[in-house]
Amino acid sequence: NYLDTVLELPWNKSTKERVDVAAARKILEQDHFGMEKVKERILEQLSVYALSPDIKGQILCLVGPPGVGKTSIGKTIAECMNRKFARISLGGIHDEAEIRGHRKTYVGAMPGRIVSAMIQAQSMNPVLLLDEVDKMGSDYRGDPSAALLEVLDAEQNHTYRDHYLEIPYDLSDVMFITTANTLDTVPRPLLDRMEVIESNSYTENEKFHIAKKHLLPKQIAEHGMESAIGFTDGAIRKIISSYTREAGVRNLERQIAAICRKVVTRISLEEEYNESVTSEDLVAYLGKQRYSRDEWETNKYIGVVTGLAWTQVGGEILFIETSLSPSKTPTPTLTGNLGDVMKE
């Protein structure tokens, strides 16, 4: 088993890097809408590779709320750089041996996840995606985040030693991409080794274009009804604003899938249905709207002031109301849980 593992590792196989930045940009644009910061950083990286092929692999950390496409962009990055791709899920790992492997003298010993991913990629310069780097735990069996310190350090990882292999293995050409929902639980030394890129939540307009270009064609094809149904722009915008409240687009895709299932059922039962789903049809398909938006135009009351708030799912309007009542103290009485900024 040990010899098999050593011989399966790619010792001198590398894929030829794509240095055509314009072609790479085209692939990035066609697969993902928005995420400008991430795309810009990848194109910068490719431009540098074109001039200096010997530069060592970079370690990027994509941080953002769930559903904004952090994991899927890893695959796109590998495609646009013409590299092999492998994904390692770190969520829930709390054993250091999962990363670095067990000593080969133990019964049932195995190499760690990093070596296994290199065998899977069959290349010395793949893109390795370390998913959910903020969800690792630690217990009496060691701290896996400490084992990652060597892996994610460009100065050390050219002689990475797995406990199982016991031979130095060169990881310096690998491009590591890590993803996290929050940086609060990532240990500082590990964070220090990564370049953090924030992938923010999508605006309503971005969600609309993502739904129109990617989610709708995908769901309509999956439900096998290419010519049977279409969605009006108004319907898509209504689903985004009244039926979902999220930073990413996962829930939006679920709602579109729910409408497709309802239409398929009507086709099977030979019932009537509208071939172009409008915003009026949504109540019949998805029930009454779940979220309503306050609008500032309707605020005609004296003593009500409009405030703006930021949340991960976008901006919100708040109404702060003052009312007169007899009081013994000269200062205003504050009710509700207001922060210092709101008090001002």
mmCIF file of C-alpha atoms in Angstrom, residues 93-97 99-100 136-149 187 190:
data_model
loop_
_atom_site.group_PDB
_atom_site.id
_atom_site.type_symbol
_atom_site.label_atom_id
_atom_site.label_comp_id
_atom_site.label_asym_id
_atom_site.label_seq_id
_atom_site.Cartn_x
_atom_site.Cartn_y
_atom_site.Cartn_z
ATOM 1 C CA ILE A 93 -12.434 17.794 10.839
ATOM 2 C CA HIS A 94 -10.932 17.693 14.328
ATOM 3 C CA ASP A 95 -8.114 15.190 13.922
ATOM 4 C CA GLU A 96 -4.656 16.374 12.881
ATOM 5 C CA ALA A 97 -3.984 13.000 11.164
ATOM 6 C CA ILE A 99 -4.435 16.498 7.196
ATOM 7 C CA ARG A 100 -0.979 14.963 7.758
ATOM 8 C CA MET A 136 -12.454 22.938 11.785
ATOM 9 C CA GLY A 137 -12.424 21.896 15.432
ATOM 10 C CA SER A 138 -9.653 20.702 17.726
ATOM 11 C CA ASP A 139 -9.606 18.086 20.491
ATOM 12 C CA TYR A 140 -7.189 15.683 22.254
ATOM 13 C CA ARG A 141 -6.141 14.240 18.859
ATOM 14 C CA GLY A 142 -4.522 17.502 17.828
ATOM 15 C CA ASP A 143 -5.408 20.699 16.026
ATOM 16 C CA PRO A 144 -5.852 20.333 12.229
ATOM 17 C CA SER A 145 -5.496 24.102 11.686
ATOM 18 C CA ALA A 146 -1.962 23.876 13.120
ATOM 19 C CA ALA A 147 -1.171 21.094 10.601
ATOM 20 C CA LEU A 148 -2.315 23.403 7.798
ATOM 21 C CA LEU A 149 0.248 26.062 8.773
ATOM 22 C CA PRO A 187 -6.748 31.011 14.001
ATOM 23 C CA LEU A 190 -3.402 30.570 9.666
#
